[in-house]
PDB file of C-alpha atoms in Angstrom:
ATOM      1  CA  MET A   1    -195.326  -2.361 175.523  1.00  0.00           C
ATOM      2  CA  LYS A   2    -193.321  -4.881 177.903  1.00  0.00           C
ATOM      3  CA  ILE A   3    -189.638  -4.614 177.850  1.00  0.00           C
ATOM      4  CA  LYS A   4    -188.118  -8.087 178.964  1.00  0.00           C
ATOM      5  CA  ILE A   5    -184.359  -8.045 179.873  1.00  0.00           C
ATOM      6  CA  GLU A   6    -182.911 -11.288 180.415  1.00  0.00           C
ATOM      7  CA  HIS A   7    -178.967 -12.017 181.450  1.00  0.00           C
ATOM      8  CA  GLY A   8    -177.310 -15.160 180.644  1.00  0.00           C
ATOM      9  CA  ASN A   9    -174.127 -17.019 180.057  1.00  0.00           C
ATOM     10  CA  TYR A  10    -174.735 -15.792 175.868  1.00  0.00           C
ATOM     11  CA  GLU A  11    -172.464 -15.605 173.661  1.00  0.00           C
ATOM     12  CA  GLU A  12    -173.080 -11.621 172.728  1.00  0.00           C
ATOM     13  CA  ASN A  13    -175.880  -9.322 173.105  1.00  0.00           C
ATOM     14  CA  GLU A  14    -178.692 -10.028 171.716  1.00  0.00           C
ATOM     15  CA  ILE A  15    -182.206  -7.636 171.165  1.00  0.00           C
ATOM     16  CA  LEU A  16    -184.634  -9.656 169.589  1.00  0.00           C
ATOM     17  CA  LEU A  17    -188.626  -7.642 169.157  1.00  0.00           C
ATOM     18  CA  ARG A  18    -192.088  -9.636 169.448  1.00  0.00           C
ATOM     19  CA  CYS A  19    -194.978  -7.341 167.508  1.00  0.00           C
ATOM     20  CA  ARG A  20    -197.327  -8.857 166.114  1.00  0.00           C
ATOM     21  CA  GLU A  21    -196.921  -6.081 163.739  1.00  0.00           C
ATOM     22  CA  VAL A  22    -194.379  -3.807 162.391  1.00  0.00           C
ATOM     23  CA  ASP A  23    -196.539  -0.935 163.064  1.00  0.00           C
ATOM     24  CA  SER A  24    -194.283   2.898 164.314  1.00  0.00           C
ATOM     25  CA  GLU A  25    -192.973   2.286 167.282  1.00  0.00           C
ATOM     26  CA  ILE A  26    -191.326  -0.601 165.911  1.00  0.00           C
ATOM     27  CA  MET A  27    -190.274   1.368 163.371  1.00  0.00           C
ATOM     28  CA  ARG A  28    -188.507   3.830 166.169  1.00  0.00           C
ATOM     29  CA  ILE A  29    -187.425   1.603 167.441  1.00  0.00           C
ATOM     30  CA  ILE A  30    -185.130  -0.382 165.306  1.00  0.00           C
ATOM     31  CA  ALA A  31    -184.148   3.350 164.200  1.00  0.00           C
ATOM     32  CA  PHE A  32    -182.981   3.814 167.490  1.00  0.00           C
ATOM     33  CA  LEU A  33    -181.100   0.058 167.843  1.00  0.00           C
ATOM     34  CA  ASN A  34    -179.816   1.557 164.567  1.00  0.00           C
ATOM     35  CA  LEU A  35    -178.289   4.251 165.582  1.00  0.00           C
ATOM     36  CA  GLN A  36    -176.789   3.032 168.289  1.00  0.00           C
ATOM     37  CA  THR A  37    -175.071   0.585 167.016  1.00  0.00           C
ATOM     38  CA  GLN A  38    -174.310   0.606 163.555  1.00  0.00           C
ATOM     39  CA  LYS A  39    -171.153   1.939 162.341  1.00  0.00           C
ATOM     40  CA  LEU A  40    -170.331   3.865 158.855  1.00  0.00           C
ATOM     41  CA  SER A  41    -166.634   2.944 158.264  1.00  0.00           C
ATOM     42  CA  GLY A  42    -164.234   6.381 156.732  1.00  0.00           C
ATOM     43  CA  TRP A  43    -160.470   7.263 156.117  1.00  0.00           C
ATOM     44  CA  LYS A  44    -158.929   9.658 156.081  1.00  0.00           C
ATOM     45  CA  SER A  45    -155.834   7.493 154.680  1.00  0.00           C
ATOM     46  CA  LYS A  46    -156.302   3.997 153.176  1.00  0.00           C
ATOM     47  CA  GLU A  47    -154.246   2.617 156.202  1.00  0.00           C
ATOM     48  CA  GLU A  48    -156.830   3.483 158.373  1.00  0.00           C
ATOM     49  CA  ILE A  49    -160.850   3.202 159.026  1.00  0.00           C
ATOM     50  CA  THR A  50    -162.026   4.849 161.629  1.00  0.00           C
ATOM     51  CA  MET A  51    -165.952   3.159 162.344  1.00  0.00           C
ATOM     52  CA  LEU A  52    -168.136   6.616 163.009  1.00  0.00           C
ATOM     53  CA  GLU A  53    -171.132   6.779 164.634  1.00  0.00           C
ATOM     54  CA  PHE A  54    -173.759   7.820 162.288  1.00  0.00           C
ATOM     55  CA  LYS A  55    -175.673  10.589 165.293  1.00  0.00           C
ATOM     56  CA  ASP A  56    -171.506  12.458 164.660  1.00  0.00           C
ATOM     57  CA  VAL A  57    -171.651  12.157 160.564  1.00  0.00           C
ATOM     58  CA  TYR A  58    -172.935  15.249 159.649  1.00  0.00           C
ATOM     59  CA  TYR A  59    -173.252  15.381 156.545  1.00  0.00           C
ATOM     60  CA  ALA A  60    -171.699  13.739 152.837  1.00  0.00           C
ATOM     61  CA  GLU A  61    -170.845  14.945 150.061  1.00  0.00           C
ATOM     62  CA  ALA A  62    -170.716  13.854 146.740  1.00  0.00           C
ATOM     63  CA  LEU A  63    -167.589  15.231 144.646  1.00  0.00           C
ATOM     64  CA  GLU A  64    -166.904  14.136 141.373  1.00  0.00           C
ATOM     65  CA  ASP A  65    -166.228  10.394 141.582  1.00  0.00           C
ATOM     66  CA  LYS A  66    -165.582  10.211 145.280  1.00  0.00           C
ATOM     67  CA  THR A  67    -168.286  10.498 148.234  1.00  0.00           C
ATOM     68  CA  PHE A  68    -167.178  12.471 151.833  1.00  0.00           C
ATOM     69  CA  LEU A  69    -168.935  12.270 155.000  1.00  0.00           C
ATOM     70  CA  TYR A  70    -168.466  15.810 157.335  1.00  0.00           C
ATOM     71  CA  THR A  71    -168.663  15.662 161.323  1.00  0.00           C
ATOM     72  CA  SER A  72    -168.287  18.511 163.263  1.00  0.00           C
ATOM     73  CA  LYS A  73    -164.439  18.998 162.644  1.00  0.00           C
ATOM     74  CA  ASP A  74    -163.061  16.373 160.384  1.00  0.00           C
ATOM     75  CA  VAL A  75    -163.547  14.874 156.632  1.00  0.00           C
ATOM     76  CA  TYR A  76    -163.403  11.455 155.905  1.00  0.00           C
ATOM     77  CA  GLN A  77    -163.688   9.740 152.623  1.00  0.00           C
ATOM     78  CA  THR A  78    -166.218   6.318 152.875  1.00  0.00           C
ATOM     79  CA  ALA A  79    -166.710   4.106 149.401  1.00  0.00           C
ATOM     80  CA  LEU A  80    -169.757   4.012 149.959  1.00  0.00           C
ATOM     81  CA  ASN A  81    -171.898   6.426 147.416  1.00  0.00           C
ATOM     82  CA  LEU A  82    -174.333   8.860 147.997  1.00  0.00           C
ATOM     83  CA  ALA A  83    -177.540   6.682 147.076  1.00  0.00           C
ATOM     84  CA  GLU A  84    -176.706   3.991 149.669  1.00  0.00           C
ATOM     85  CA  ILE A  85    -176.368   6.444 152.569  1.00  0.00           C
ATOM     86  CA  GLU A  86    -179.665   7.802 151.163  1.00  0.00           C
ATOM     87  CA  GLY A  87    -181.774   4.921 151.352  1.00  0.00           C
ATOM     88  CA  ARG A  88    -179.602   2.508 153.259  1.00  0.00           C
ATOM     89  CA  TYR A  89    -179.441   4.895 156.805  1.00  0.00           C
ATOM     90  CA  GLU A  90    -183.066   7.473 155.104  1.00  0.00           C
ATOM     91  CA  SER A  91    -185.156   5.118 158.806  1.00  0.00           C
ATOM     92  CA  LEU A  92    -181.992   6.855 160.311  1.00  0.00           C
ATOM     93  CA  GLY A  93    -182.283  10.657 159.370  1.00  0.00           C
ATOM     94  CA  PHE A  94    -180.792  10.500 156.222  1.00  0.00           C
ATOM     95  CA  LEU A  95    -182.219  12.763 153.528  1.00  0.00           C
ATOM     96  CA  ARG A  96    -180.746  14.190 150.404  1.00  0.00           C
ATOM     97  CA  ILE A  97    -181.087  18.586 149.963  1.00  0.00           C
ATOM     98  CA  SER A  98    -179.732  18.421 146.495  1.00  0.00           C
ATOM     99  CA  LYS A  99    -177.354  16.390 144.155  1.00  0.00           C
ATOM    100  CA  SER A 100    -174.825  16.596 145.499  1.00  0.00           C
ATOM    101  CA  VAL A 101    -175.257  16.079 149.618  1.00  0.00           C
ATOM    102  CA  VAL A 102    -176.616  14.358 152.491  1.00  0.00           C
ATOM    103  CA  VAL A 103    -177.629  15.586 155.454  1.00  0.00           C
ATOM    104  CA  ASN A 104    -178.350  13.512 159.030  1.00  0.00           C
ATOM    105  CA  LEU A 105    -181.706  15.697 160.046  1.00  0.00           C
ATOM    106  CA  TYR A 106    -180.421  14.760 163.860  1.00  0.00           C
ATOM    107  CA  ALA A 107    -177.396  17.204 162.964  1.00  0.00           C
ATOM    108  CA  ILE A 108    -179.164  19.607 162.454  1.00  0.00           C
ATOM    109  CA  HIS A 109    -178.759  23.062 164.395  1.00  0.00           C
ATOM    110  CA  SER A 110    -181.553  25.206 163.131  1.00  0.00           C
ATOM    111  CA  LEU A 111    -183.397  25.596 159.649  1.00  0.00           C
ATOM    112  CA  LYS A 112    -184.369  28.756 157.894  1.00  0.00           C
ATOM    113  CA  SER A 113    -186.609  29.645 155.508  1.00  0.00           C
ATOM    114  CA  ALA A 114    -185.593  31.174 152.501  1.00  0.00           C
ATOM    115  CA  LEU A 115    -185.732  32.692 149.227  1.00  0.00           C
ATOM    116  CA  ALA A 116    -187.382  31.654 145.600  1.00  0.00           C
ATOM    117  CA  GLY A 117    -188.262  27.820 147.957  1.00  0.00           C
ATOM    118  CA  ARG A 118    -184.754  27.565 149.580  1.00  0.00           C
ATOM    119  CA  ILE A 119    -184.207  26.102 153.066  1.00  0.00           C
ATOM    120  CA  GLU A 120    -180.868  26.966 154.978  1.00  0.00           C
ATOM    121  CA  ILE A 121    -179.726  24.401 157.303  1.00  0.00           C
ATOM    122  CA  ILE A 122    -177.388  25.098 160.171  1.00  0.00           C
ATOM    123  CA  LEU A 123    -175.888  22.774 161.619  1.00  0.00           C
ATOM    124  CA  LYS A 124    -174.302  21.526 165.065  1.00  0.00           C
ATOM    125  CA  ASN A 125    -171.116  23.189 164.382  1.00  0.00           C
ATOM    126  CA  GLN A 126    -172.879  26.298 162.606  1.00  0.00           C
ATOM    127  CA  GLU A 127    -171.226  25.608 159.396  1.00  0.00           C
ATOM    128  CA  LYS A 128    -174.397  26.084 156.307  1.00  0.00           C
ATOM    129  CA  LEU A 129    -175.887  23.482 153.648  1.00  0.00           C
ATOM    130  CA  ILE A 130    -178.654  24.753 150.763  1.00  0.00           C
ATOM    131  CA  VAL A 131    -181.472  22.837 150.636  1.00  0.00           C
ATOM    132  CA  SER A 132    -182.351  23.446 146.621  1.00  0.00           C
ATOM    133  CA  ARG A 133    -186.086  23.892 145.856  1.00  0.00           C
ATOM    134  CA  HIS A 134    -186.104  20.357 144.619  1.00  0.00           C
ATOM    135  CA  TYR A 135    -185.417  18.617 147.478  1.00  0.00           C
ATOM    136  CA  ALA A 136    -187.551  21.254 150.126  1.00  0.00           C
ATOM    137  CA  PRO A 137    -190.523  20.027 149.652  1.00  0.00           C
ATOM    138  CA  LEU A 138    -188.784  16.601 150.649  1.00  0.00           C
ATOM    139  CA  LEU A 139    -187.923  17.774 154.163  1.00  0.00           C
ATOM    140  CA  ARG A 140    -190.368  19.802 155.252  1.00  0.00           C
ATOM    141  CA  GLU A 141    -192.579  16.473 154.589  1.00  0.00           C
ATOM    142  CA  ARG A 142    -189.841  13.747 156.295  1.00  0.00           C
ATOM    143  CA  ILE A 143    -190.491  17.036 159.139  1.00  0.00           C
ATOM    144  CA  GLY A 144    -194.429  17.173 159.146  1.00  0.00           C
ATOM    145  CA  LEU A 145    -194.609  20.377 157.858  1.00  0.00           C
TER     146      LEU A 145
ATOM    147  CA  MET B   1    -162.545  27.000 151.684  1.00  0.00           C
ATOM    148  CA  LYS B   2    -165.515  28.027 154.295  1.00  0.00           C
ATOM    149  CA  GLU B   3    -165.006  31.623 153.151  1.00  0.00           C
ATOM    150  CA  PHE B   4    -165.158  30.723 149.127  1.00  0.00           C
ATOM    151  CA  THR B   5    -168.836  29.406 150.700  1.00  0.00           C
ATOM    152  CA  HIS B   6    -169.541  32.001 152.620  1.00  0.00           C
ATOM    153  CA  PHE B   7    -168.914  34.132 149.490  1.00  0.00           C
ATOM    154  CA  TYR B   8    -170.951  32.685 147.603  1.00  0.00           C
ATOM    155  CA  ARG B   9    -174.060  32.176 149.111  1.00  0.00           C
ATOM    156  CA  TRP B  10    -174.024  35.328 149.680  1.00  0.00           C
ATOM    157  CA  GLY B  11    -173.579  36.537 146.450  1.00  0.00           C
ATOM    158  CA  LEU B  12    -176.493  33.271 145.699  1.00  0.00           C
ATOM    159  CA  ASN B  13    -178.805  35.816 147.798  1.00  0.00           C
ATOM    160  CA  MET B  14    -177.770  39.030 147.141  1.00  0.00           C
ATOM    161  CA  LYS B  15    -178.634  38.064 143.677  1.00  0.00           C
ATOM    162  CA  GLN B  16    -181.518  36.629 143.796  1.00  0.00           C
ATOM    163  CA  HIS B  17    -183.245  40.044 145.544  1.00  0.00           C
ATOM    164  CA  MET B  18    -180.889  42.337 142.437  1.00  0.00           C
ATOM    165  CA  ALA B  19    -182.781  39.577 139.373  1.00  0.00           C
ATOM    166  CA  ILE B  20    -186.138  40.521 141.501  1.00  0.00           C
ATOM    167  CA  TYR B  21    -185.612  44.659 141.469  1.00  0.00           C
ATOM    168  CA  THR B  22    -184.394  44.609 138.218  1.00  0.00           C
ATOM    169  CA  MET B  23    -187.112  42.045 136.794  1.00  0.00           C
ATOM    170  CA  ALA B  24    -189.338  44.943 137.860  1.00  0.00           C
ATOM    171  CA  LEU B  25    -188.191  47.583 136.114  1.00  0.00           C
ATOM    172  CA  ILE B  26    -187.893  46.149 133.048  1.00  0.00           C
ATOM    173  CA  PHE B  27    -191.484  45.007 133.164  1.00  0.00           C
ATOM    174  CA  PHE B  28    -192.532  48.821 134.126  1.00  0.00           C
ATOM    175  CA  ARG B  29    -190.896  49.897 131.576  1.00  0.00           C
ATOM    176  CA  GLY B  30    -191.306  47.082 129.590  1.00  0.00           C
ATOM    177  CA  VAL B  31    -195.483  48.294 129.120  1.00  0.00           C
ATOM    178  CA  ILE B  32    -194.159  52.183 129.364  1.00  0.00           C
ATOM    179  CA  GLU B  33    -193.500  51.633 125.960  1.00  0.00           C
ATOM    180  CA  VAL B  34    -196.346  49.308 124.418  1.00  0.00           C
ATOM    181  CA  LEU B  35    -198.662  51.279 125.537  1.00  0.00           C
ATOM    182  CA  LEU B  36    -195.887  54.319 123.622  1.00  0.00           C
ATOM    183  CA  GLY B  37    -196.749  52.062 120.814  1.00  0.00           C
ATOM    184  CA  HIS B  38    -193.180  51.274 120.756  1.00  0.00           C
ATOM    185  CA  ASP B  39    -191.851  47.307 121.559  1.00  0.00           C
ATOM    186  CA  SER B  40    -187.994  47.802 121.929  1.00  0.00           C
ATOM    187  CA  ILE B  41    -185.769  49.208 125.530  1.00  0.00           C
ATOM    188  CA  SER B  42    -182.560  50.702 124.709  1.00  0.00           C
ATOM    189  CA  ILE B  43    -180.015  48.432 126.135  1.00  0.00           C
ATOM    190  CA  LEU B  44    -178.019  51.175 127.884  1.00  0.00           C
ATOM    191  CA  MET B  45    -180.980  50.923 130.406  1.00  0.00           C
ATOM    192  CA  LEU B  46    -181.632  47.892 130.637  1.00  0.00           C
ATOM    193  CA  VAL B  47    -177.633  47.829 132.116  1.00  0.00           C
ATOM    194  CA  GLU B  48    -178.671  50.952 134.053  1.00  0.00           C
ATOM    195  CA  MET B  49    -181.212  48.585 135.810  1.00  0.00           C
ATOM    196  CA  THR B  50    -179.214  45.881 136.530  1.00  0.00           C
ATOM    197  CA  LEU B  51    -176.174  47.753 138.251  1.00  0.00           C
ATOM    198  CA  THR B  52    -178.344  50.123 139.889  1.00  0.00           C
ATOM    199  CA  SER B  53    -180.422  47.148 140.418  1.00  0.00           C
ATOM    200  CA  ALA B  54    -177.277  45.216 141.673  1.00  0.00           C
ATOM    201  CA  VAL B  55    -176.059  48.434 144.405  1.00  0.00           C
ATOM    202  CA  ILE B  56    -179.609  48.147 146.002  1.00  0.00           C
ATOM    203  CA  ALA B  57    -179.013  44.848 146.691  1.00  0.00           C
ATOM    204  CA  ILE B  58    -175.933  45.012 147.886  1.00  0.00           C
ATOM    205  CA  ILE B  59    -176.581  47.478 150.159  1.00  0.00           C
ATOM    206  CA  GLU B  60    -179.464  44.846 151.156  1.00  0.00           C
ATOM    207  CA  SER B  61    -177.064  42.705 152.324  1.00  0.00           C
ATOM    208  CA  ALA B  62    -175.340  44.474 154.569  1.00  0.00           C
ATOM    209  CA  LEU B  63    -179.018  46.095 156.132  1.00  0.00           C
ATOM    210  CA  PHE B  64    -180.062  42.344 156.701  1.00  0.00           C
ATOM    211  CA  PRO B  65    -177.014  39.987 156.246  1.00  0.00           C
ATOM    212  CA  ASP B  66    -177.701  36.236 157.364  1.00  0.00           C
ATOM    213  CA  HIS B  67    -177.240  37.179 162.125  1.00  0.00           C
ATOM    214  CA  TYR B  68    -178.690  40.381 162.149  1.00  0.00           C
ATOM    215  CA  ASP B  69    -179.596  41.995 165.358  1.00  0.00           C
ATOM    216  CA  GLU B  70    -183.090  41.305 165.835  1.00  0.00           C
ATOM    217  CA  SER B  71    -183.428  44.831 168.335  1.00  0.00           C
ATOM    218  CA  GLU B  72    -182.298  46.709 164.531  1.00  0.00           C
ATOM    219  CA  LEU B  73    -184.265  45.037 162.753  1.00  0.00           C
ATOM    220  CA  GLN B  74    -187.028  48.680 163.026  1.00  0.00           C
ATOM    221  CA  ARG B  75    -183.624  50.621 162.853  1.00  0.00           C
ATOM    222  CA  HIS B  76    -183.105  49.186 159.820  1.00  0.00           C
ATOM    223  CA  THR B  77    -185.870  47.947 158.137  1.00  0.00           C
ATOM    224  CA  VAL B  78    -186.344  52.390 158.111  1.00  0.00           C
ATOM    225  CA  LEU B  79    -182.465  52.851 156.409  1.00  0.00           C
ATOM    226  CA  TRP B  80    -183.539  50.502 154.102  1.00  0.00           C
ATOM    227  CA  VAL B  81    -186.995  52.204 153.225  1.00  0.00           C
ATOM    228  CA  ILE B  82    -185.268  55.333 153.232  1.00  0.00           C
ATOM    229  CA  MET B  83    -182.004  53.718 150.667  1.00  0.00           C
ATOM    230  CA  CYS B  84    -184.753  52.668 148.242  1.00  0.00           C
ATOM    231  CA  ASN B  85    -186.624  55.171 147.052  1.00  0.00           C
ATOM    232  CA  LEU B  86    -183.450  57.183 146.927  1.00  0.00           C
ATOM    233  CA  LEU B  87    -181.944  54.981 145.193  1.00  0.00           C
ATOM    234  CA  PHE B  88    -184.919  53.488 142.393  1.00  0.00           C
ATOM    235  CA  ILE B  89    -186.329  57.238 142.936  1.00  0.00           C
ATOM    236  CA  GLY B  90    -182.856  59.071 142.041  1.00  0.00           C
ATOM    237  CA  ALA B  91    -181.705  56.426 138.721  1.00  0.00           C
ATOM    238  CA  ALA B  92    -185.123  57.339 137.988  1.00  0.00           C
ATOM    239  CA  VAL B  93    -184.859  60.982 137.306  1.00  0.00           C
ATOM    240  CA  LEU B  94    -181.619  61.246 136.621  1.00  0.00           C
ATOM    241  CA  PHE B  95    -181.425  57.891 133.560  1.00  0.00           C
ATOM    242  CA  GLN B  96    -184.203  59.120 132.390  1.00  0.00           C
ATOM    243  CA  TRP B  97    -186.322  55.989 133.153  1.00  0.00           C
ATOM    244  CA  PHE B  98    -189.449  57.204 133.199  1.00  0.00           C
ATOM    245  CA  ALA B  99    -188.917  60.969 131.776  1.00  0.00           C
ATOM    246  CA  ASP B 100    -191.426  59.972 128.919  1.00  0.00           C
ATOM    247  CA  VAL B 101    -194.785  58.783 131.227  1.00  0.00           C
ATOM    248  CA  PRO B 102    -196.782  62.038 132.182  1.00  0.00           C
ATOM    249  CA  LEU B 103    -197.585  63.173 136.034  1.00  0.00           C
ATOM    250  CA  TRP B 104    -199.675  60.498 137.150  1.00  0.00           C
ATOM    251  CA  GLY B 105    -197.800  57.591 135.601  1.00  0.00           C
ATOM    252  CA  LYS B 106    -194.912  58.682 137.523  1.00  0.00           C
ATOM    253  CA  CYS B 107    -196.976  59.072 140.766  1.00  0.00           C
ATOM    254  CA  LEU B 108    -198.371  55.644 139.611  1.00  0.00           C
ATOM    255  CA  LEU B 109    -195.434  54.027 139.616  1.00  0.00           C
ATOM    256  CA  ILE B 110    -194.744  54.862 143.361  1.00  0.00           C
ATOM    257  CA  VAL B 111    -197.059  53.971 144.968  1.00  0.00           C
ATOM    258  CA  ILE B 112    -196.396  50.946 142.916  1.00  0.00           C
ATOM    259  CA  LEU B 113    -192.345  50.965 144.242  1.00  0.00           C
ATOM    260  CA  GLU B 114    -193.832  52.277 147.688  1.00  0.00           C
ATOM    261  CA  GLY B 115    -196.533  48.752 147.909  1.00  0.00           C
ATOM    262  CA  GLY B 116    -193.654  46.351 146.317  1.00  0.00           C
ATOM    263  CA  LEU B 117    -191.510  47.523 148.439  1.00  0.00           C
ATOM    264  CA  PHE B 118    -194.078  45.626 151.219  1.00  0.00           C
ATOM    265  CA  ALA B 119    -194.868  43.389 149.448  1.00  0.00           C
ATOM    266  CA  MET B 120    -191.150  42.175 149.408  1.00  0.00           C
ATOM    267  CA  TRP B 121    -190.374  43.496 153.161  1.00  0.00           C
ATOM    268  CA  PHE B 122    -192.858  41.310 154.532  1.00  0.00           C
ATOM    269  CA  GLY B 123    -191.825  38.734 152.111  1.00  0.00           C
ATOM    270  CA  VAL B 124    -188.093  38.488 153.186  1.00  0.00           C
ATOM    271  CA  HIS B 125    -189.333  39.784 157.102  1.00  0.00           C
ATOM    272  CA  VAL B 126    -192.529  37.774 157.982  1.00  0.00           C
ATOM    273  CA  ALA B 127    -193.643  35.703 155.989  1.00  0.00           C
ATOM    274  CA  GLN B 128    -190.644  34.058 155.665  1.00  0.00           C
ATOM    275  CA  LYS B 129    -190.071  34.321 159.859  1.00  0.00           C
ATOM    276  CA  ILE B 130    -193.143  32.572 160.315  1.00  0.00           C
ATOM    277  CA  GLU B 131    -191.828  30.066 157.523  1.00  0.00           C
ATOM    278  CA  THR B 132    -188.375  28.835 159.728  1.00  0.00           C
ATOM    279  CA  LYS B 133    -190.322  29.590 163.454  1.00  0.00           C
ATOM    280  CA  ALA B 134    -193.118  26.473 161.652  1.00  0.00           C
ATOM    281  CA  LEU B 135    -190.015  24.553 160.373  1.00  0.00           C
ATOM    282  CA  ASN B 136    -187.722  24.287 163.502  1.00  0.00           C
ATOM    283  CA  GLN B 137    -191.132  23.734 165.729  1.00  0.00           C
ATOM    284  CA  HIS B 138    -191.731  20.116 163.082  1.00  0.00           C
ATOM    285  CA  LEU B 139    -187.550  19.902 163.366  1.00  0.00           C
ATOM    286  CA  HIS B 140    -187.361  20.109 166.721  1.00  0.00           C
ATOM    287  CA  ASP B 141    -190.159  17.654 167.471  1.00  0.00           C
ATOM    288  CA  PHE B 142    -188.311  15.125 164.660  1.00  0.00           C
ATOM    289  CA  GLN B 143    -185.877  14.915 166.273  1.00  0.00           C
ATOM    290  CA  LYS B 144    -186.964  14.434 169.710  1.00  0.00           C
ATOM    291  CA  GLN B 145    -188.975  11.287 168.339  1.00  0.00           C
TER     292      GLN B 145
END
């Protein structure tokens, strides 16, 4: 694969991918670019909206009718629901692990097999989450096990 | 909140082990009742079996907490085997769960108990560790992509 960089008087930076077909290599590049450029909006109070880098969002949790984004230390509310986070950002590593939680696979420090087919997740901030028995096979499949 | 989730997760794991032990005791008592031509188990006996299983599961969770020192595994496994034998056999004698079983049947039950404890140890400390290792290997490969 060739990598070409053109310098010029452009209004904004632009990345153009030319390919014969969208294969796994291109998909990985797109996911990587999304990871670098896209952000998730969240707020602690409505007056101040914070743009969060995807890599900083460890997991999203639905509580009652609200969705919260958890970073290493902070919690933000977001307008997106879990299905939207899971659907839109699956390619960035977000995966549903229970009815109420979507986790960022890149924020996981380690996994631990638990009884009854469940999996325990230890995040990079040492917080723990449980992958329910129903969703554990999806996690195994996603990481290629 | 973190303390609550920690306690909740501990309770979840402990009760699973307690349930396995309770079901095994009820199953073997049930088989004996059927062989003796009966079709019921005393409620008091069910309570005794459940409480004994709870005590064993609680001690077990203290011997094998979430993150224990691997160098202590051998010593704690020996303690766990002794504790399980003392409490299962002690409770069976004290509460007369299998008093009506002939000597050869009691010997068979002890052999089954030892086999069951080995299966439990293998499941928790060998099979789960093998899967944990594979999960982490695949996770780290996924994260490097």
